[in-house]
Tab-separated table of C-alpha atoms and ligand atoms in Angstrom:
chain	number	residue	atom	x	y	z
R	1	UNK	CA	0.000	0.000	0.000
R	2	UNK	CA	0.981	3.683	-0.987
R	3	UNK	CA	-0.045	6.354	1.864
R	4	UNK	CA	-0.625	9.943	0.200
R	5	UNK	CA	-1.238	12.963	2.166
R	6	UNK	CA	-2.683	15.877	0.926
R	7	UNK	CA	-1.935	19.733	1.817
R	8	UNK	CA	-5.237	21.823	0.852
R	9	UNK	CA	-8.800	21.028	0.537
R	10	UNK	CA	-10.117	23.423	-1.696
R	11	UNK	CA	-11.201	22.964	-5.286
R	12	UNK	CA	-8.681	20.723	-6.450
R	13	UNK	CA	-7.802	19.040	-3.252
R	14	UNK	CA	-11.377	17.756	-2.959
R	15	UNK	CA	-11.655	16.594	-6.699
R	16	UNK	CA	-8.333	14.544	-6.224
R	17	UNK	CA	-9.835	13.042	-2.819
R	18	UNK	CA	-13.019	12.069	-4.424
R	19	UNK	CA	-11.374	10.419	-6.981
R	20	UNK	CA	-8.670	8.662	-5.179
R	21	UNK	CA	-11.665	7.403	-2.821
R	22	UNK	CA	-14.485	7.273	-5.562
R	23	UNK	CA	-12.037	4.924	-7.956
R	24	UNK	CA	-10.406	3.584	-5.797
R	25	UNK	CA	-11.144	0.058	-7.256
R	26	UNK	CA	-9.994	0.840	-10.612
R	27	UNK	CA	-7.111	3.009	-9.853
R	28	UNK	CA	-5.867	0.051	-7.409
R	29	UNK	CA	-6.921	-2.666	-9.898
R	30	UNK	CA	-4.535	-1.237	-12.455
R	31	UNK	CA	-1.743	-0.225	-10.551
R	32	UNK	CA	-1.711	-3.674	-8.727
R	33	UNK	CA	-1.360	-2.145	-4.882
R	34	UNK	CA	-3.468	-0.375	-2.974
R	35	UNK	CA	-3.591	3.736	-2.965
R	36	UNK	CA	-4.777	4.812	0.747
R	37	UNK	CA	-5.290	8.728	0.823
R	38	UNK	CA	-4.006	8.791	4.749
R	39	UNK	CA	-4.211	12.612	5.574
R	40	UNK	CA	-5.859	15.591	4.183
R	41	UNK	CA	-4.726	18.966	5.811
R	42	UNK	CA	-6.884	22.265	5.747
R	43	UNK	CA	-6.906	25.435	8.007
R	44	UNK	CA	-11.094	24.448	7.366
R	45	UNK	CA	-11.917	21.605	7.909
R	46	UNK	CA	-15.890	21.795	9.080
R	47	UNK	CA	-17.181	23.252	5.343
R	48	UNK	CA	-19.083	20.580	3.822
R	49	UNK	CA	-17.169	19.258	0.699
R	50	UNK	CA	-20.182	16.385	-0.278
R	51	UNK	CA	-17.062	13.517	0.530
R	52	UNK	CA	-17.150	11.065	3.505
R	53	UNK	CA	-13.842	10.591	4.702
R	54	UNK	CA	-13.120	7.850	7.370
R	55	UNK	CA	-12.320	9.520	11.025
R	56	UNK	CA	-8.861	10.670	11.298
R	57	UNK	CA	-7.914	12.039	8.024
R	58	UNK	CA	-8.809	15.562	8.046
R	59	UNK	CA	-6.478	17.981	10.070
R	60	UNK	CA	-5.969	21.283	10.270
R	61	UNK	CA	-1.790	20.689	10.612
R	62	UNK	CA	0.212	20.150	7.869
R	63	UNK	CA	3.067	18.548	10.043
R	64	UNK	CA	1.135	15.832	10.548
R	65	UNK	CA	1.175	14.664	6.914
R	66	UNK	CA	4.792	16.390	6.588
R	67	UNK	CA	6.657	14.499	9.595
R	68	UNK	CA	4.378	11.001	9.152
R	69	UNK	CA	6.712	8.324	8.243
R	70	UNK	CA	3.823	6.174	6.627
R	71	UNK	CA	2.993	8.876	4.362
R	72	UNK	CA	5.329	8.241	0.814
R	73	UNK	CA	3.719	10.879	-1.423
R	74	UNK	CA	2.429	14.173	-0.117
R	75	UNK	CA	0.229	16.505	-2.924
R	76	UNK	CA	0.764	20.200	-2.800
R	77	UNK	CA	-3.176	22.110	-3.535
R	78	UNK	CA	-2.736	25.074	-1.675
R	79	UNK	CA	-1.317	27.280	-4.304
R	80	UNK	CA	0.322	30.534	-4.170
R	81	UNK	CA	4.061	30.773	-3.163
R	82	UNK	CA	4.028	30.873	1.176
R	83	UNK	CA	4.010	28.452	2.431
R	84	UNK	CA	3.441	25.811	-0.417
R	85	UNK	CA	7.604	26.114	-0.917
R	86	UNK	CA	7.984	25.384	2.602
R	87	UNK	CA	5.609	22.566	2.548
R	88	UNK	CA	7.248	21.043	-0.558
R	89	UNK	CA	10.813	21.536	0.827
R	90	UNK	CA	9.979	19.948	4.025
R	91	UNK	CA	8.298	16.984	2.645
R	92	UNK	CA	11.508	16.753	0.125
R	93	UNK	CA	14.051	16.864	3.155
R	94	UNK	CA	11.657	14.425	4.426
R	95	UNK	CA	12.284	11.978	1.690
R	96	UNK	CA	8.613	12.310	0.315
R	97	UNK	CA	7.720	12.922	-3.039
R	98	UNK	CA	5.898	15.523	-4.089
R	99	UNK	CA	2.816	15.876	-6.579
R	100	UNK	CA	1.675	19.530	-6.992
R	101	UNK	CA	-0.481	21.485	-8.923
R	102	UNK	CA	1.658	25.334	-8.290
R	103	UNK	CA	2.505	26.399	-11.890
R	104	UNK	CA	3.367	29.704	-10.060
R	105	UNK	CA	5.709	28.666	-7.836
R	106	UNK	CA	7.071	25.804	-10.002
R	107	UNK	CA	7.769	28.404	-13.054
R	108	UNK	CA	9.299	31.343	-10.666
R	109	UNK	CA	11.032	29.054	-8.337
R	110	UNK	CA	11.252	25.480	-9.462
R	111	UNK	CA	15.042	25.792	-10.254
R	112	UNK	CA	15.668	25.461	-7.152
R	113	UNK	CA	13.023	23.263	-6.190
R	114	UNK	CA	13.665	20.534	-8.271
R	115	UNK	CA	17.593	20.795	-7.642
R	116	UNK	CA	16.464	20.026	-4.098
R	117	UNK	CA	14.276	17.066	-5.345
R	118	UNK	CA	16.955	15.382	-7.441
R	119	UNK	CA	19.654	15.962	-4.026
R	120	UNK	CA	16.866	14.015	-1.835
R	121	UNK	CA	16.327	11.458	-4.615
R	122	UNK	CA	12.942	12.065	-4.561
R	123	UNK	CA	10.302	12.839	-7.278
R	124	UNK	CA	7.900	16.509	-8.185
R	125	UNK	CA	4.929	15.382	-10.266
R	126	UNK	CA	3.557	18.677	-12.140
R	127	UNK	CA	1.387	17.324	-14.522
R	128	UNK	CA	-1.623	18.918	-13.349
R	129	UNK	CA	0.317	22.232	-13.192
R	130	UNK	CA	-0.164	22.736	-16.968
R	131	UNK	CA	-3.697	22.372	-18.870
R	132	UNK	CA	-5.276	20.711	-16.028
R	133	UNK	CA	-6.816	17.219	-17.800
R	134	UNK	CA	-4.855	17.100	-20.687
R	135	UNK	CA	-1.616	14.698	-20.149
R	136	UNK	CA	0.784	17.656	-21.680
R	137	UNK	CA	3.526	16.593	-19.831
R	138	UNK	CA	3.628	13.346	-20.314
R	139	UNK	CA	2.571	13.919	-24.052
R	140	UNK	CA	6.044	15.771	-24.185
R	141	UNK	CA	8.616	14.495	-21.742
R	142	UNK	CA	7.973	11.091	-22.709
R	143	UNK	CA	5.262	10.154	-25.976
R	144	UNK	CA	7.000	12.908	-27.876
R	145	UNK	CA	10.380	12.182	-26.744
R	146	UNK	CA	11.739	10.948	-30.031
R	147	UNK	CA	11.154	14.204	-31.566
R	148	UNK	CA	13.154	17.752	-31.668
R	149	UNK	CA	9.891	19.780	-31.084
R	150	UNK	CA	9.785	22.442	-33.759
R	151	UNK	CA	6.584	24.258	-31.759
R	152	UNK	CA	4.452	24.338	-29.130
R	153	UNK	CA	1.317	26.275	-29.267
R	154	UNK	CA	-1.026	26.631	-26.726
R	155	UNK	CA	-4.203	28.175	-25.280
R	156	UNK	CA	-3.390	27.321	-21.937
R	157	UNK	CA	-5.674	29.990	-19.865
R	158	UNK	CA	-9.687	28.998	-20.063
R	159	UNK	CA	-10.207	32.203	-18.297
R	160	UNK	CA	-9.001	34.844	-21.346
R	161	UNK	CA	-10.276	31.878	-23.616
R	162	UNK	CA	-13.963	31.870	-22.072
R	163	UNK	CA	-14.147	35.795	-22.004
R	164	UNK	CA	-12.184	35.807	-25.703
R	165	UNK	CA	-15.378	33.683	-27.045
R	166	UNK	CA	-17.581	35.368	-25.201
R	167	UNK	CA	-16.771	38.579	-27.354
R	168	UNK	CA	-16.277	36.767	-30.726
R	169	UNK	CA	-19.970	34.979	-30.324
R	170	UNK	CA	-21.826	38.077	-28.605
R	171	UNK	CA	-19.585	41.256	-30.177
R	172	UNK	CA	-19.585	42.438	-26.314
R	173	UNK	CA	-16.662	44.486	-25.262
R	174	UNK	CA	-13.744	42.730	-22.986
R	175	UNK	CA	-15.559	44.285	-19.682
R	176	UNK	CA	-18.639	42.707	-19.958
R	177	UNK	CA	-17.230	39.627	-21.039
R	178	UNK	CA	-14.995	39.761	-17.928
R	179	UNK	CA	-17.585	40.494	-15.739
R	180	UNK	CA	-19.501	37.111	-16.918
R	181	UNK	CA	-16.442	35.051	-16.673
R	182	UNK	CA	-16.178	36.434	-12.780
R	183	UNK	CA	-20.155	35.600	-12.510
R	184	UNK	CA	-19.729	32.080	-13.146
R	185	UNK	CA	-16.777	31.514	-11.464
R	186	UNK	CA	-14.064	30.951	-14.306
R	187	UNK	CA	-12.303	34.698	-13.284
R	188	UNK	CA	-11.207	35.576	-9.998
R	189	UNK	CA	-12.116	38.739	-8.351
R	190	UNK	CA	-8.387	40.038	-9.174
R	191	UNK	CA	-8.618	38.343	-12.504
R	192	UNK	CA	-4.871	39.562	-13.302
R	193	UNK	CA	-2.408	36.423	-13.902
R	194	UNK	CA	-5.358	35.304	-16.138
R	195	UNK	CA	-6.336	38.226	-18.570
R	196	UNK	CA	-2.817	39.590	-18.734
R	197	UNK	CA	-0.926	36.486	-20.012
R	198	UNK	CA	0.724	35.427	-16.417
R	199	UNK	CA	-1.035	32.269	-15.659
R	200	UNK	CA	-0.406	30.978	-19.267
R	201	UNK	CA	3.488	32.027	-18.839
R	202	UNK	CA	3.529	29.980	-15.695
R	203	UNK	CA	2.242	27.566	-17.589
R	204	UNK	CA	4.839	27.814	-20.867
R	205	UNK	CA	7.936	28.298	-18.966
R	206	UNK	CA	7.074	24.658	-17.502
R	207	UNK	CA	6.118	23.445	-21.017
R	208	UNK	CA	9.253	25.087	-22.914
R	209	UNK	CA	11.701	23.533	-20.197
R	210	UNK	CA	10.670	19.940	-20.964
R	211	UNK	CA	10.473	20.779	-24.635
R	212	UNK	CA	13.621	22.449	-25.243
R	213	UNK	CA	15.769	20.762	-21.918
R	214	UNK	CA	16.106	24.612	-20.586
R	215	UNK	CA	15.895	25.768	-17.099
R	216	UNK	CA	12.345	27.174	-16.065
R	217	UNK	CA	12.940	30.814	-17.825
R	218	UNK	CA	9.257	32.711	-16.511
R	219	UNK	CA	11.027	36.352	-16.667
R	220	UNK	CA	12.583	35.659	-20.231
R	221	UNK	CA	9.078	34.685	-21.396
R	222	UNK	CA	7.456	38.331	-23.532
R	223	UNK	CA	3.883	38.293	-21.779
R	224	UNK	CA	1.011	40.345	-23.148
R	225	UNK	CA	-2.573	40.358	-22.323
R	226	UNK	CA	-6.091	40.535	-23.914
R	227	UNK	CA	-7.364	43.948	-22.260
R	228	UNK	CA	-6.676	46.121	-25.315
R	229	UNK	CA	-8.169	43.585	-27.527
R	230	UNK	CA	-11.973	45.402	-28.774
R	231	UNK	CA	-15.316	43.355	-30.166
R	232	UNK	CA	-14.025	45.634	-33.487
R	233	UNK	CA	-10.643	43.735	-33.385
R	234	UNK	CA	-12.676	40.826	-33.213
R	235	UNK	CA	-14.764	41.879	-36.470
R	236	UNK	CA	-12.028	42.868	-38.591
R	237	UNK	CA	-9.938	39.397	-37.764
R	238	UNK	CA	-13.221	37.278	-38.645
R	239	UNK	CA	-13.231	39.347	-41.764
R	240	UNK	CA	-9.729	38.893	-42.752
R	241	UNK	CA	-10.296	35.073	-41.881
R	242	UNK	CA	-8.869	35.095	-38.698
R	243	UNK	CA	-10.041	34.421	-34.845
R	244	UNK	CA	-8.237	36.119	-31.951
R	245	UNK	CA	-6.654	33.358	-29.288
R	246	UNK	CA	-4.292	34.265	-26.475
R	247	UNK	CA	-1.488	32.175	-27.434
R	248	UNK	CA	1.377	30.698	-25.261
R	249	UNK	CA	4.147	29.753	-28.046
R	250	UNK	CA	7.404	28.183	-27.509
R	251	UNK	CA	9.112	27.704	-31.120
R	252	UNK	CA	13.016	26.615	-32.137
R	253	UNK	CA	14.056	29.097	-34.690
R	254	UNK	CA	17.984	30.060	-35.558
R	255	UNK	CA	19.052	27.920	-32.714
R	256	UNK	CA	16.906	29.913	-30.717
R	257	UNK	CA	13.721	30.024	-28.568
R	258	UNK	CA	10.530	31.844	-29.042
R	259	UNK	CA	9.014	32.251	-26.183
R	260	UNK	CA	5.589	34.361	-25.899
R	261	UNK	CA	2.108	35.093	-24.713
R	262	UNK	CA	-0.110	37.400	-26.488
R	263	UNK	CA	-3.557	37.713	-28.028
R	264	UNK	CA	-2.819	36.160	-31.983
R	265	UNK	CA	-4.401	36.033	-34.989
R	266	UNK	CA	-5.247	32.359	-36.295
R	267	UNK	CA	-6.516	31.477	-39.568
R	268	UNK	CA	-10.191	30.541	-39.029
R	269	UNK	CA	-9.839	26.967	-39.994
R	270	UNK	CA	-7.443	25.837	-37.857
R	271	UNK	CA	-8.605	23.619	-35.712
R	272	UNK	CA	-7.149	25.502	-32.457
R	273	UNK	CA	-8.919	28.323	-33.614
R	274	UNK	CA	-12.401	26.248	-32.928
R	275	UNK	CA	-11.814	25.933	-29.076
R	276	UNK	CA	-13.488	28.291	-27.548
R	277	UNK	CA	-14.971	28.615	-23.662
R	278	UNK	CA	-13.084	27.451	-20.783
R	279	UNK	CA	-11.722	24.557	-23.018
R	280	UNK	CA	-7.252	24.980	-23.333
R	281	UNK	CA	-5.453	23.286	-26.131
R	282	UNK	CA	-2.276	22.540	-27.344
R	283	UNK	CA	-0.477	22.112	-30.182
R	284	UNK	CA	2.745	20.050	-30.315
R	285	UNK	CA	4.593	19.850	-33.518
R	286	UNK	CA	7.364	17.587	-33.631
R	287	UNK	CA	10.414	16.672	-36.381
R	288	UNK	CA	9.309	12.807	-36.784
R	289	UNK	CA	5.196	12.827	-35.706
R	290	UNK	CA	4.187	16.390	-37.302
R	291	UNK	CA	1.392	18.141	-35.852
R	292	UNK	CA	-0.253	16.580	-32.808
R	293	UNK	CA	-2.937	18.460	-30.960
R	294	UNK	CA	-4.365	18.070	-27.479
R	295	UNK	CA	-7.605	18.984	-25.982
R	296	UNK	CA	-9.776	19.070	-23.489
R	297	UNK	CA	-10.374	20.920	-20.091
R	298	UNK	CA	-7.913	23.339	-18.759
R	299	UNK	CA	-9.347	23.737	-15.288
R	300	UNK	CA	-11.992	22.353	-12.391
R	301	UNK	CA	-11.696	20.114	-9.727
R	302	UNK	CA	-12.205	16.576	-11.731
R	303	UNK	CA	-10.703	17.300	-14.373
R	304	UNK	CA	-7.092	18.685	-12.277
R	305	UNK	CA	-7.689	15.781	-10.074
R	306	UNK	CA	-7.466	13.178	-13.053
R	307	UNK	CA	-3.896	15.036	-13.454
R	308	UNK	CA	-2.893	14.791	-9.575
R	309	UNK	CA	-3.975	11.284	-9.472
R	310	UNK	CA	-1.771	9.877	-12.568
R	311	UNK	CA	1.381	11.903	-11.037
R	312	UNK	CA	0.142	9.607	-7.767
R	313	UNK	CA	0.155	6.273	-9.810
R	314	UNK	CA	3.501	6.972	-11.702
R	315	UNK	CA	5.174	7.766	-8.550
R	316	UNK	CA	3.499	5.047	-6.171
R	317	UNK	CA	4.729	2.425	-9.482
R	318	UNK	CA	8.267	3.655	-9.127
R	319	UNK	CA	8.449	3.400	-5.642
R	320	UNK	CA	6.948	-0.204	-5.917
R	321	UNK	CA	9.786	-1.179	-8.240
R	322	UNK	CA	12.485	0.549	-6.320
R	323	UNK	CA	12.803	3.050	-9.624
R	324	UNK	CA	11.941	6.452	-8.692
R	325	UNK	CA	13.869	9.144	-10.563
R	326	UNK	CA	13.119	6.956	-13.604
R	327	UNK	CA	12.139	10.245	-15.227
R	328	UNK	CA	14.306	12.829	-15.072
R	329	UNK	CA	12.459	15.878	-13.553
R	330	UNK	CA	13.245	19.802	-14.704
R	331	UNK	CA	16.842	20.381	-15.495
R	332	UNK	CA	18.244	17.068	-14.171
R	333	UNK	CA	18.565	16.485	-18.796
R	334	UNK	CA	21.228	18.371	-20.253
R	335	UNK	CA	19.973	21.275	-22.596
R	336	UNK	CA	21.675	22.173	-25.943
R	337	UNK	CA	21.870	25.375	-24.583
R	338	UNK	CA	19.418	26.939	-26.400
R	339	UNK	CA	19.128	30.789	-25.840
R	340	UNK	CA	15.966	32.405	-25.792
R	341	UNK	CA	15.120	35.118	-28.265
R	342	UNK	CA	14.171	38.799	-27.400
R	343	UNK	CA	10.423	39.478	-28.694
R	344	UNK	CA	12.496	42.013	-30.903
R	345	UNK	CA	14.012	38.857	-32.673
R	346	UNK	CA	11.098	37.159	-33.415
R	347	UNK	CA	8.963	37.748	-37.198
R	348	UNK	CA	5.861	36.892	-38.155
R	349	UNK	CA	2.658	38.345	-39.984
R	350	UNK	CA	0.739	41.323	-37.936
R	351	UNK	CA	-2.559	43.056	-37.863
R	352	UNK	CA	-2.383	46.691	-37.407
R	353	UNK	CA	-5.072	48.596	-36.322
R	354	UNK	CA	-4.305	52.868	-36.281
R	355	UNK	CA	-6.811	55.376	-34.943
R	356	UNK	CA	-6.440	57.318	-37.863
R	357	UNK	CA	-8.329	61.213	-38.429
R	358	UNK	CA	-10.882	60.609	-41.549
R	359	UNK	CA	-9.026	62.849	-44.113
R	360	UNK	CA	-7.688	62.522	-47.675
R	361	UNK	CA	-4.124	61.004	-48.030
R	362	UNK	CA	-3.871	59.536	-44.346
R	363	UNK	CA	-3.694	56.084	-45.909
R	364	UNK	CA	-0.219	56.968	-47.782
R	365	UNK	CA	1.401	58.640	-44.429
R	366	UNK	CA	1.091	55.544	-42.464
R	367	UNK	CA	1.885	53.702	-45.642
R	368	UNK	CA	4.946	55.119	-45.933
R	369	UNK	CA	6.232	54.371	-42.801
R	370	UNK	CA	5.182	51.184	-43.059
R	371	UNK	CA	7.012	51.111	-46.034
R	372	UNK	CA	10.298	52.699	-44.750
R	373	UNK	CA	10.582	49.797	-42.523
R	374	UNK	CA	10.106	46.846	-44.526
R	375	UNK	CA	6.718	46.122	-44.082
R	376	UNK	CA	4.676	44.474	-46.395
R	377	UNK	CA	0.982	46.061	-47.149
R	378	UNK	CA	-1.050	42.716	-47.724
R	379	UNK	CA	-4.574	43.898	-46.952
R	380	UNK	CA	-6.713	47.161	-45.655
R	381	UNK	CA	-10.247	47.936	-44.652
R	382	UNK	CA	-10.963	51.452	-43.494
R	383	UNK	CA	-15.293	51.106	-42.820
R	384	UNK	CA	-17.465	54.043	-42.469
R	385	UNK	CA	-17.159	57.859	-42.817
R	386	UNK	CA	-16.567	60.713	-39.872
R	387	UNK	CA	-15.130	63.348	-41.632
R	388	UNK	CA	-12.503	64.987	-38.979
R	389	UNK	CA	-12.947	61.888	-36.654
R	390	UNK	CA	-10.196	59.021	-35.789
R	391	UNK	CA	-11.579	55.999	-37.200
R	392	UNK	CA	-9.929	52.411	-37.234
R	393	UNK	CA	-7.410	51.591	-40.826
R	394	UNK	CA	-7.222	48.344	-40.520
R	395	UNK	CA	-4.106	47.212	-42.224
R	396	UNK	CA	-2.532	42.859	-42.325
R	397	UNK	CA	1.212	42.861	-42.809
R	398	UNK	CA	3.405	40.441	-44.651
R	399	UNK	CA	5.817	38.745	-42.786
R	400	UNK	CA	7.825	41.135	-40.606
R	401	UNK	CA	10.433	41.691	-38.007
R	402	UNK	CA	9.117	42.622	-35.301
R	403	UNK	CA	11.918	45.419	-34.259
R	404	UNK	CA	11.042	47.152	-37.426
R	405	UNK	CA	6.948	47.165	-36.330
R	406	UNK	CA	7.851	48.625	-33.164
R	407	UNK	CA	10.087	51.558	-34.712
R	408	UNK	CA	7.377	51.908	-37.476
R	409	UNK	CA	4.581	51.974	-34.525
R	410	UNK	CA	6.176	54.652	-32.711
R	411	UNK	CA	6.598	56.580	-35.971
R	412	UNK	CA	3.175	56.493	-36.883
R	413	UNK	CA	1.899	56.954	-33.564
R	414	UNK	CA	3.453	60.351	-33.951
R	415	UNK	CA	1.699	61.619	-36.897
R	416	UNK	CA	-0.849	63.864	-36.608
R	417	UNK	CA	-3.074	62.367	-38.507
R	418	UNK	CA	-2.976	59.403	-36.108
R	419	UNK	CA	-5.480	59.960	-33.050
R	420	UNK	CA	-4.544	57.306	-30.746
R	421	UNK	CA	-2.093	54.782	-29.805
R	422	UNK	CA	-1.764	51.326	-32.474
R	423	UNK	CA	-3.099	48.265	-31.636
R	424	UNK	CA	-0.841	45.184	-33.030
R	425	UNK	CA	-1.476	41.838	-33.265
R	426	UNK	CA	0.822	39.104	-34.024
R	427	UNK	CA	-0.682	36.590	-37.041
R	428	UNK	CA	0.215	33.206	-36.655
R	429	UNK	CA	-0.252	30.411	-39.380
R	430	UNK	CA	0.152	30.116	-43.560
R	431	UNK	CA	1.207	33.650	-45.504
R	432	UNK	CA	-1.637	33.842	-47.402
K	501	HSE	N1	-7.415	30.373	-14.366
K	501	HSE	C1	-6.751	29.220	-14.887
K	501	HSE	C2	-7.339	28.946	-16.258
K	501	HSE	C3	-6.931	28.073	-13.973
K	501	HSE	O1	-8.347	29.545	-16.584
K	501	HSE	O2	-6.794	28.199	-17.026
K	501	HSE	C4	-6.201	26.834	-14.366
K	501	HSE	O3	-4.833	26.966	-14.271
């Protein structure tokens, strides 16, 4: 028998307990042993979760799961940095491994953490850290790991995804759309990491270091949001054949990494482009299988739970045959020392869209500077009519660098025919 003890019953914590005691049967049946969840630990623990646990397991001190020499596998579901490290570091120095679901402390601080891990002999499961349900790290540390991975594209945050759909199917702004993702509990009330492009960073840093064998690089990773995306931006993509995802891409180019999160442009018929709501996919391409693609739910406490309970299996299997460590965790695999590209580096198609004053020969002063910096005109739309008013000039680039959009934007922006600040978007997918 395997003895697990769980740190934090909240949302996750109780979907991993209801599974471990609800499948029990089949979980046990296929590993072969027994999985006993021994310990659950919660500053709460009177709120009604709808689980019957036996007497005993619920306490409100994590020590107890932490110093118990039964327990072999303690699972991190508190979140947030203090004291999850501490918990995780104890029950390392402890000689317990350590399933977890903290893709912000395992992205910020997991250097270290796993260092620690590898020095104990002892393994981190993180699947559930990434995508929730959807095996992604298994997909790439080990199904994929015949393959250089050429890219990894991902919409790895349901939240920005939900409230992304939300204005593509409705044509409501970003606010309202926020304010129904917060209604039905897929924003927080500080929606933040989600809508600016931090939780799916987390998420990428983790995903890029098993694809690319480089140390967990969060604050090298160009983050953008979706708050300056509009319902127009929306319009003008759909027209131009596009929908609007906030992307997490990791891509080898020139020996280097890509790595970035920001609202993109993909072509309509993708099939990423079709999942919409709270649903995260991901895209794996790799040099000998091509393009593989994942999906299914990025979030919730069933789905997350699924996750925390295969990290549980793998580990209680290795520690049945005496082979834990079997697979190497972060940064225990020597990288090719890849170096990670400056968003200034990177190229790719863009979608411009200038506030521009409604007034003969605008179109050929933002032109030009377009021009003067290498960039490709390949379509415009310029709708309606308010003579001596900014209206949007919608203009898709050609291939581009993006150094030379950034000088060209902050050329333009100076014009005065130009009313407001440019909105870019980077266009992912064929050249049309
Ligand atoms: N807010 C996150 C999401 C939760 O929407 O994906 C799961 O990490």
């Amino acid at each position: 028998m395997i003895n697990i003890g769980i740190i934090g019953f909240g949302t996750v914590g109780t979907g991993t307990a209801k599974i471990l005691i609800g499948n029990r049967d089949i979980i046990s049946r296929r590993a072969g042993f027994d999985i006993n969840l021994k310990r659950i630990a919660d500053v709460d623990i009177k709120r009604d979760r709808g689980i019957k646990l036996a007497k005993g397991v619920l306490t409100t001190d994590a020590e107890k799961i932490l110093n118990d020499p039964e327990i072999d596998i303690v699972v991190e579901l508190i979140g947030g940095k203090r004291p999850a490290k501490d918990f995780i570091l104890k029950a390392i120095r402890n000689k317990k491994h350590v399933v977890t679901a903290n893709k912000a402390l395992l992205a910020t601080e997991g250097n270290g953490i796993f260092a620690e891990a590898e020095k104990y002999g002892v393994e981190i499961g993180f699947e559930a850290s990434v995508a929730g349900g959807i095996p992604i790290i298994k997909v790439i540390r080990e199904g994929l790991i015949a393959n250089r991975i050429m890219a990894v594209y991902g919409i790895i945050n349901g939240t920005s995804n939900y409230i992304l759909t939300k204005m593509t199917d409705e044509g409501i702004e970003f606010s309202g759309a926020l304010k129904e993702a917060q209604r039905l509990g897929y924003a927080e009330a500080d929606p933040t990491f989600d809508i600016e492009g931090i939780d799916s960073a987390h998420k990428l840093a983790i995903l890029a270091s098993l694809a690319y064998n480089i140390p967990l690089s969060f604050d090298e990773i160009y983050k953008e949001g979706i708050t300056r995306i509009t319902s127009q931006d929306i319009e003008f993509a759909g027209e131009l054949g596009y929908k609007i995802k906030l992307l997490a891409i990791a891509k080898a180019s020139d020996g280097k990494v890509e790595l970035r999160v920001h609202p993109t442009m993909v072509p309509k018929d993708y099939l990423i482009s079709k999942v919409d709501g709270v649903f995260n996919a991901i895209y794996v391409n790799g040099d000998a299988v091509g393009d593989t693609l994942y999906y299914g739910r990025g979030a919730g406490d069933m789905p997350t739970g699924s996750s925390i309970v295969s990290d549980i299996v793998d580990i209680a299997r290795n520690i049945k045959k005496g082979a834990t460590g079997r697979i190497p965790g972060i940064g225990s695999v020597k990288g090719a020392g890849l170096k990670i590209k400056n968003i200034e580096e990177i190229e790719a198609m863009y979608y411009f869209r200038f506030s521009a004053y409604d007034k003969p020969g605008v179109l050929s002063k933002v032109s030009g500077v377009l021009g003067k910096y290498n960039i490709s005109i390949a379509s415009v739309i310029q709708k309606g009519r308010k003579v001596g008013e900014a209206v949007p000039l919608i203009v898709l680039a050609h291939r581009a660098r993006e150094r030379d959009v950034a000088k060209a934007v902050a050329e333009i922006d100076k014009l005065p025919v130009v009313a407001d600040k440019t909105l870019y978007i980077r266009v992912e997918g064929r050249e049309e």
